[in-house]
PDB file of C-alpha atoms in Angstrom:
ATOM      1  CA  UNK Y  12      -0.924  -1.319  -5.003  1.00 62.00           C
ATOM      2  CA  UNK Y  13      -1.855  -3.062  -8.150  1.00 85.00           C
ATOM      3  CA  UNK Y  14      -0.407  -5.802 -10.224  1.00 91.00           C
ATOM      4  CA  UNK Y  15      -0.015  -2.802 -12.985  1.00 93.00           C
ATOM      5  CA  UNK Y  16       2.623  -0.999 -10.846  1.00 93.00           C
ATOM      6  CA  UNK Y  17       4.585  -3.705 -10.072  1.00 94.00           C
ATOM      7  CA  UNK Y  18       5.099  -4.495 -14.461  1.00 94.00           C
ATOM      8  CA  UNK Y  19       5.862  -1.011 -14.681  1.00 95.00           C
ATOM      9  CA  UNK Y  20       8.274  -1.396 -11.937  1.00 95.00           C
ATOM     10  CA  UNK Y  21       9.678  -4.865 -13.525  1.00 95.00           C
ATOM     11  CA  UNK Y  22       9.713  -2.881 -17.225  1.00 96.00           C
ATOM     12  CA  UNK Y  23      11.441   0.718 -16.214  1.00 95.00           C
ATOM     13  CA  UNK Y  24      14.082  -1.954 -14.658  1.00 96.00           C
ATOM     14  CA  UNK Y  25      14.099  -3.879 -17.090  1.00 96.00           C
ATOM     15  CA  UNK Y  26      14.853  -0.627 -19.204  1.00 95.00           C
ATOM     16  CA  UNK Y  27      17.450   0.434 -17.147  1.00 92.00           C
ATOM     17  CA  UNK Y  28      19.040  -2.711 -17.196  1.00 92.00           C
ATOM     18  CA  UNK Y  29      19.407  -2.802 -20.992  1.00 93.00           C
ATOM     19  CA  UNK Y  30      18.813  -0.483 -23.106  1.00 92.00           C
ATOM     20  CA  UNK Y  31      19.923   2.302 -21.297  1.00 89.00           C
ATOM     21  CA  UNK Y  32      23.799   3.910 -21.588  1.00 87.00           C
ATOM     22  CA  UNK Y  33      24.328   5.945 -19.196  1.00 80.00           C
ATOM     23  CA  UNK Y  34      27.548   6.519 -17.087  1.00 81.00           C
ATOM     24  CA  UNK Y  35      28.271   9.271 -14.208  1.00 82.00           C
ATOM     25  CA  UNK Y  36      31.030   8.555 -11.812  1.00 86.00           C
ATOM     26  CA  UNK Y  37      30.071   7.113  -9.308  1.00 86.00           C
ATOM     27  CA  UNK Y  38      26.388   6.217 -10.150  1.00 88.00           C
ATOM     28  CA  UNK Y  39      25.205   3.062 -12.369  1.00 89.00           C
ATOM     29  CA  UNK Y  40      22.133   2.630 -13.991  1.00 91.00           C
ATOM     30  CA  UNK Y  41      22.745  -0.799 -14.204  1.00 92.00           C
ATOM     31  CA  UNK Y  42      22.426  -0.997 -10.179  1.00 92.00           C
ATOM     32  CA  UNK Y  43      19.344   1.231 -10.627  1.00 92.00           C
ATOM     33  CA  UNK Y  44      17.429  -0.860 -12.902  1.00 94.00           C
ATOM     34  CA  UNK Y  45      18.341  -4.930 -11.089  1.00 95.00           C
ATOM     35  CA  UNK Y  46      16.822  -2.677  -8.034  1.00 96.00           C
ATOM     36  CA  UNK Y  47      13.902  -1.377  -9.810  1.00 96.00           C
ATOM     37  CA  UNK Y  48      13.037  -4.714 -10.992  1.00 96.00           C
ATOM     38  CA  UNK Y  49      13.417  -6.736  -7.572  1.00 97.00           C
ATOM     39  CA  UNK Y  50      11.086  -3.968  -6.497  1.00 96.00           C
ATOM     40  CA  UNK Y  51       8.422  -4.296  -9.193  1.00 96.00           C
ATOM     41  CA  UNK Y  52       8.945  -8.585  -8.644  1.00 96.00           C
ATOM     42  CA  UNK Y  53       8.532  -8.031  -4.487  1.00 96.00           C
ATOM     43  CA  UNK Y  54       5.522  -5.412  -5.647  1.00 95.00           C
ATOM     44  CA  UNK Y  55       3.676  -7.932  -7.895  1.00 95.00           C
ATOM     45  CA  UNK Y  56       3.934 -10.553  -5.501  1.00 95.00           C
ATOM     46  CA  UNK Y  57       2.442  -8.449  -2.589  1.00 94.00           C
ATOM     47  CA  UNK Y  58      -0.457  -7.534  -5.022  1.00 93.00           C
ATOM     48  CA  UNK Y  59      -1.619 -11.146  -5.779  1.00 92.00           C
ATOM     49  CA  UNK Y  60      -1.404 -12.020  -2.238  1.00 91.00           C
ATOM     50  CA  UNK Y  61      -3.368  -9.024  -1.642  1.00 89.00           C
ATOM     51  CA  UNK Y  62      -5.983 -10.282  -3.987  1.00 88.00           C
ATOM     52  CA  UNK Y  63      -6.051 -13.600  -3.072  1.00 86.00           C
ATOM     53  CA  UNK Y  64      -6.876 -12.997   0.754  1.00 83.00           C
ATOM     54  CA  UNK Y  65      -9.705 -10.625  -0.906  1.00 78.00           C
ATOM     55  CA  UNK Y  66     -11.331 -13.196  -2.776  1.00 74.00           C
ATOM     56  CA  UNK Y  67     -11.924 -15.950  -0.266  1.00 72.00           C
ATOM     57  CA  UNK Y  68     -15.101 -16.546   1.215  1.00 62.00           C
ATOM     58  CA  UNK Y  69     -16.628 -14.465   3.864  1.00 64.00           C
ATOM     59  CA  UNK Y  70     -18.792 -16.453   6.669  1.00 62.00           C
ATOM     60  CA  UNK Y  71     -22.968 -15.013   6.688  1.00 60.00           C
ATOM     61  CA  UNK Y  72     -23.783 -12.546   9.713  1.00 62.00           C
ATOM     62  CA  UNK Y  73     -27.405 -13.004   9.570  1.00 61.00           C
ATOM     63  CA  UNK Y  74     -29.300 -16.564   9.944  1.00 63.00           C
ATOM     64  CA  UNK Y  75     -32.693 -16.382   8.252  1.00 63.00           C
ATOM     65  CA  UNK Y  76     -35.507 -18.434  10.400  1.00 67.00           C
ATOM     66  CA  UNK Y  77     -38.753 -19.322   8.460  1.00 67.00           C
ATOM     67  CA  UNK Y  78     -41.553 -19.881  11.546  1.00 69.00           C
ATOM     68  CA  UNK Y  79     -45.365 -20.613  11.053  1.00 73.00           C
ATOM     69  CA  UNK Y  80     -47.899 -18.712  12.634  1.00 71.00           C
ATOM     70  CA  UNK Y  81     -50.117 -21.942  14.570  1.00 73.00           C
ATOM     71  CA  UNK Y  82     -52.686 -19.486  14.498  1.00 75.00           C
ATOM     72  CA  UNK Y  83     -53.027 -17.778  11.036  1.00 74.00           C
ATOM     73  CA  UNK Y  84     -50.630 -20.411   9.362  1.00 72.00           C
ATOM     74  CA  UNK Y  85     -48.655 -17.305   7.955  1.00 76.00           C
ATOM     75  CA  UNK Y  86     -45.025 -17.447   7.390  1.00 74.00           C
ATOM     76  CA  UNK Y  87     -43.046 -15.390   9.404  1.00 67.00           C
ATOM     77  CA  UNK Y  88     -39.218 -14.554   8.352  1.00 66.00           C
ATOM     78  CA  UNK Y  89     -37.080 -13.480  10.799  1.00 64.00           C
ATOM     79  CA  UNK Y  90     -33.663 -12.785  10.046  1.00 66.00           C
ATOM     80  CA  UNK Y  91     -31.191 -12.434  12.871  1.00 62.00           C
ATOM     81  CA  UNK Y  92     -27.336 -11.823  13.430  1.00 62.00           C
ATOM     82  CA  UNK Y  93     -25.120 -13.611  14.714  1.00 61.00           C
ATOM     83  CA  UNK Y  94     -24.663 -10.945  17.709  1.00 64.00           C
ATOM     84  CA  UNK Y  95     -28.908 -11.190  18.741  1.00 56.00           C
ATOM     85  CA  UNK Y  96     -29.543 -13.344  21.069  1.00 64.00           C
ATOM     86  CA  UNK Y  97     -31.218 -16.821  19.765  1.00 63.00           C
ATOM     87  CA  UNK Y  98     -35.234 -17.327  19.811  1.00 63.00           C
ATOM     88  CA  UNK Y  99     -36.710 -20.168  22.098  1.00 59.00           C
TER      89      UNK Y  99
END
């Protein structure tokens, strides 16, 4: 489902629509190509929604903790999830 299938949708209709001369009794290509179109439109909308919820911001799932050893006066890093339970 990309924005590239519904165009192709929105052109083949589009096609259809106009340029194309075509009659069998009791079919219309006319018909054929306004549905292909709304298709490819309903398509192309779907596709930026799509990418729109994909590009928002995603929350961290780890919390990095820099502590100091009293002792050695090393840093220590601890990285922890959100799921671990917290340090006292």
């Amino acid at each position: 489902m990309t924005i590239a299938g519904g165009i192709i949708l929105i052109m083949l209709g589009a096609i259809f629509t106009w340029a194309v001369e075509f009659d069998i009794a009791g079919f219309d290509i006319n018909v054929v190509g306004v549905i292909l179109m709304l298709g490819g439109l309903a398509w192309l909308l779907f596709a930026i929604y799509r990418i729109s919820l994909a590009r928002r911001a995603v929350a961290p799932t780890t919390t990095t903790t820099v502590v100091e050893d009293p002792v050695t006066h090393r840093r220590v890093y601890e990285e922890r999830g959100y799921t671990d339970p917290p340090v006292a």
